[in-house]
Structure formats: structure tokens, C-alpha cells
Tab-separated table of C-alpha atoms in Angstrom:
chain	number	residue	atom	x	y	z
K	1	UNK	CA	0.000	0.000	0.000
K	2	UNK	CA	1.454	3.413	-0.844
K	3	UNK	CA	1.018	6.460	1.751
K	4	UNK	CA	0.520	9.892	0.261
K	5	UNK	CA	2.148	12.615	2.163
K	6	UNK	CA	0.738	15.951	1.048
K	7	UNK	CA	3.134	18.217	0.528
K	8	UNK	CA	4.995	21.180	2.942
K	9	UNK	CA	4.261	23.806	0.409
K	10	UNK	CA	1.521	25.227	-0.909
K	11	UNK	CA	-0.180	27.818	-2.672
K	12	UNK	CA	-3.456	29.406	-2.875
K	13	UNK	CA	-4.868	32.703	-4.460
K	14	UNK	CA	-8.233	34.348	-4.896
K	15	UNK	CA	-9.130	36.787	-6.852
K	16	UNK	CA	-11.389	39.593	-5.011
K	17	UNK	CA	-13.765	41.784	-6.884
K	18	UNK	CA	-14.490	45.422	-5.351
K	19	UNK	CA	-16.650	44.656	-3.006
K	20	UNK	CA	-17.438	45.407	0.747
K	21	UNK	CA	-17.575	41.768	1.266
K	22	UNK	CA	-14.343	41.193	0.159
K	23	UNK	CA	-12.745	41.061	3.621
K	24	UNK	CA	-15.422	38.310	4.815
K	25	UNK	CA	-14.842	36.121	2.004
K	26	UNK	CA	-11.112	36.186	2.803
K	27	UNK	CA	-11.490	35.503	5.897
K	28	UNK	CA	-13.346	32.307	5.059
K	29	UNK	CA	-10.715	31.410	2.488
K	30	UNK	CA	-7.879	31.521	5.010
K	31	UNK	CA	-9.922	29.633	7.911
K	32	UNK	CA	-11.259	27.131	5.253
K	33	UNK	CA	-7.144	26.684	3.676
K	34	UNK	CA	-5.519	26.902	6.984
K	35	UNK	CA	-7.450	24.310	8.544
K	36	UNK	CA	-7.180	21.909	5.707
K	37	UNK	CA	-3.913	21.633	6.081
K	38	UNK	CA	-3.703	21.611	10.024
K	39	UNK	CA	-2.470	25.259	10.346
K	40	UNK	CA	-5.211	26.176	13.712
K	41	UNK	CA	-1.669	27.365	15.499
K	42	UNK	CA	-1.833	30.418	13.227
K	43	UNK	CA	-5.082	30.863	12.184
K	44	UNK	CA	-6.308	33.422	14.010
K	45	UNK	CA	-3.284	35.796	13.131
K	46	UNK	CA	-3.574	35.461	9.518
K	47	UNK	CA	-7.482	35.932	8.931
K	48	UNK	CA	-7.186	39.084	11.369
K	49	UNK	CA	-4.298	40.360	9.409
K	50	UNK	CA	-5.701	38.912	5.936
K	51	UNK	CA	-8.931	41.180	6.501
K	52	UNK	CA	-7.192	44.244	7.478
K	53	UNK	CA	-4.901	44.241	4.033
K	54	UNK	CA	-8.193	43.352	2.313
K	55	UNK	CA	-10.438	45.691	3.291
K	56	UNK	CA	-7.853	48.471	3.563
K	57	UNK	CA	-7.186	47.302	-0.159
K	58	UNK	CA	-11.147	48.065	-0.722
K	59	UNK	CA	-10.724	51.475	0.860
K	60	UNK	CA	-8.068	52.865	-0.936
K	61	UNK	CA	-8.490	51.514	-4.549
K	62	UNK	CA	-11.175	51.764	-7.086
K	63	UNK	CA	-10.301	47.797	-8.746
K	64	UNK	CA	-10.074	44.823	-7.405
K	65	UNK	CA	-7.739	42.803	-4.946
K	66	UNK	CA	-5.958	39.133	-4.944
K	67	UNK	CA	-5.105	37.227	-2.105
K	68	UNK	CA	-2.315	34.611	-2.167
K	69	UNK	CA	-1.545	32.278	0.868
K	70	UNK	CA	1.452	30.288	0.575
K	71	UNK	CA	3.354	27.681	2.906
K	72	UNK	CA	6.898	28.488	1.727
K	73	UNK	CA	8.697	25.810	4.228
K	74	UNK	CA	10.055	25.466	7.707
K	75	UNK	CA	6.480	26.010	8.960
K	76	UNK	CA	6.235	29.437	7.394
K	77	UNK	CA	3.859	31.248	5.781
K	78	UNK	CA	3.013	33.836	3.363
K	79	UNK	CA	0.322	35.734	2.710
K	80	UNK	CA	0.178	38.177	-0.013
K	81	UNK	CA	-2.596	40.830	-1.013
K	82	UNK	CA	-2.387	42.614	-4.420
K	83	UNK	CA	-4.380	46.197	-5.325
K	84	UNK	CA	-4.019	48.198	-7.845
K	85	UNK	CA	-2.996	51.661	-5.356
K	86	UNK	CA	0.909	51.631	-6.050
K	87	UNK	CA	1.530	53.395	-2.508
K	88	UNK	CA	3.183	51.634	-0.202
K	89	UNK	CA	1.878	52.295	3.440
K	90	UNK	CA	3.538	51.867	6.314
K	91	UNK	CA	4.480	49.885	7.982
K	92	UNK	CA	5.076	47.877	4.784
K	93	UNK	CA	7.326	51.097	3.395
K	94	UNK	CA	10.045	50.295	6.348
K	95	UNK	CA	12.162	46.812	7.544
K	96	UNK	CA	10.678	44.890	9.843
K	97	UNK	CA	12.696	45.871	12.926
K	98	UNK	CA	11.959	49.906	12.448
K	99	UNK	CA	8.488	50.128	15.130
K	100	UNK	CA	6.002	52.655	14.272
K	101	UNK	CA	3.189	53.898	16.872
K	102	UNK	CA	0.031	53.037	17.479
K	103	UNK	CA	-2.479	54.971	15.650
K	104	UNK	CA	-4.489	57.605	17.882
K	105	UNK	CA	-6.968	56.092	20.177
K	106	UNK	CA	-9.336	58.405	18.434
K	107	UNK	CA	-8.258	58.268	14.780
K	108	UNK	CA	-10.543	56.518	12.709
K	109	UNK	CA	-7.768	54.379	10.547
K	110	UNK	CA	-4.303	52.964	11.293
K	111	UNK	CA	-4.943	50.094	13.238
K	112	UNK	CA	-5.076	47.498	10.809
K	113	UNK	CA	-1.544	47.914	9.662
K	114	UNK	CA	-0.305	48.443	13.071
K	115	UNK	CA	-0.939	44.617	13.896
K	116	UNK	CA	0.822	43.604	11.020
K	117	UNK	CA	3.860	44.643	13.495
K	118	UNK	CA	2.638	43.589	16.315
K	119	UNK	CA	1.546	40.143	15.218
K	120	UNK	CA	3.450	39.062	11.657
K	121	UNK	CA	7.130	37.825	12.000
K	122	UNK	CA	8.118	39.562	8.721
K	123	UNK	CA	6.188	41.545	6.755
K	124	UNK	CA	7.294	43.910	3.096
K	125	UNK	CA	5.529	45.722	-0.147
K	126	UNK	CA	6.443	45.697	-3.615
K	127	UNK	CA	5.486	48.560	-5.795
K	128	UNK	CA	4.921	47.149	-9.600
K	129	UNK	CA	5.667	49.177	-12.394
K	130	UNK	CA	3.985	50.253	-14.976
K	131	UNK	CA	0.858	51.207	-13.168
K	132	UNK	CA	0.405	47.699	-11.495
K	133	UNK	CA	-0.365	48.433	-8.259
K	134	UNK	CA	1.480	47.030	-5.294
K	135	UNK	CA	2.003	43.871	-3.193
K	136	UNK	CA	1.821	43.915	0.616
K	137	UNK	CA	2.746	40.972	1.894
K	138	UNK	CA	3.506	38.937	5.658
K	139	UNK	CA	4.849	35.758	6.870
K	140	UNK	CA	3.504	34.043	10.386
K	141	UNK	CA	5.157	30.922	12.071
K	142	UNK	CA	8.610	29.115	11.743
């Protein structure tokens, strides 16, 4: 009899139309991927940081948004949201190790990129050329 071992990476990606509901139906993507492949240990973390880069991604942009979660090895992973703003926010704009504060108690925006330091091990952005938007991107575990 022959065992099948499913593989240690991975890769998933979604395509998100503009749409309010965008963030939700991440969120379902990730908890429905993640525990698939036995990832509860960092579940939480990724759909809370998932819906923050997707519905700041719905915010800021008239088009629409892709998701892409990835197991890239030694228990890490990646997850990467596209949108079609080429700004790169912070903290996405700075290395990992450079801390920025939290947003005003009273502000009414901020917060979602603020756990992305608090919460992600590494995190970056990728401005693409040529009018293609930008990638913001975060790894968790490892």
C-alpha cells in the first residue's frame, strides 16, 4: 500500500472583486485553507491580518484585490494581497525591525496595519511598475 504525504508547500490565491464583502470572504478562504492543512496554530493571526490588508485594499483603490496564501517551508507562511494603489503604506514602506506607533486612540484608521507589526514575523511591499499596483505581503510561524 502506498502512503501519500501531502506536501509542505503550498499555494493558494483568490481573486477579489471590489466589493465590501471582500474582507469576509477572505477571511473564510484563510480559515477554510488553513485548517485543511492543520495550520489552527496560526489561524487566528492570519485571517485578522488577511482582513485588514483586504479591506484596507477596498478602501483605498477603485479595482479589485488578490489574495495569495502560501506555505513556503520550515512552517512558514506567506500571505500576499495585491491592489491596484501603487503606494506603499507603512508599515510595509520600512524593515521589519523599524516600530512605528500606534495609531491615535481616536483616529478613525491605522490600526489594521499596526498589527501587522505587532503580530506578523516579517512583513514587506512591492510597488509594480507600470501602473500595477502594489504587493503587501507577511509571513507568520517558523
Amino acid at each position: 500500500m502506498v502512503t501519500v504525504t501531502p506536501p509542505s508547500t503550498w499555494s493558494y490565491a483568490l481573486r477579489l472583486p471590489h466589493d465590501p464583502r471582500a474582507a469576509r470572504v477572505a477571511r473564510m478562504t484563510v480559515r477554510a485553507v488553513l485548517g485543511g492543512h492543520g495550520r489552527q496554530e496560526v489561524l487566528d493571526t492570519v485571517e485578522l491580518l488577511t482582513s485588514g490588508l483586504v479591506a484596507n485594499a477596498y478602501l483605498h483603490t477603485e479595482g479589485p484585490a488578490s489574495l495569495r496564501l502560501t506555505a513556503v517551508g520550515d512552517g512558514r507562511l506567506r500571505v500576499g494581497v495585491w491592489d491596484s494603489d501603487p503606494h506603499i503604506p507603512a508599515p510595509f514602506a520600512k524593515p521589519p525591525g523599524h516600530r512605528l506607533p500606534p495609531a491615535p486612540a481616536d483616529g478613525e484608521g491605522g490600526r489594521g496595519l499596526y498589527l501587522v507589526q505587532e503580530y506578523a514575523d516579517w512583513w514587506g511591499g512591492w510597488p509594480l511598475g507600470g501602473g500595477g499596483g502594489k504587493l503587501l505581503w507577511f509571513e507568520v510561524g517558523g
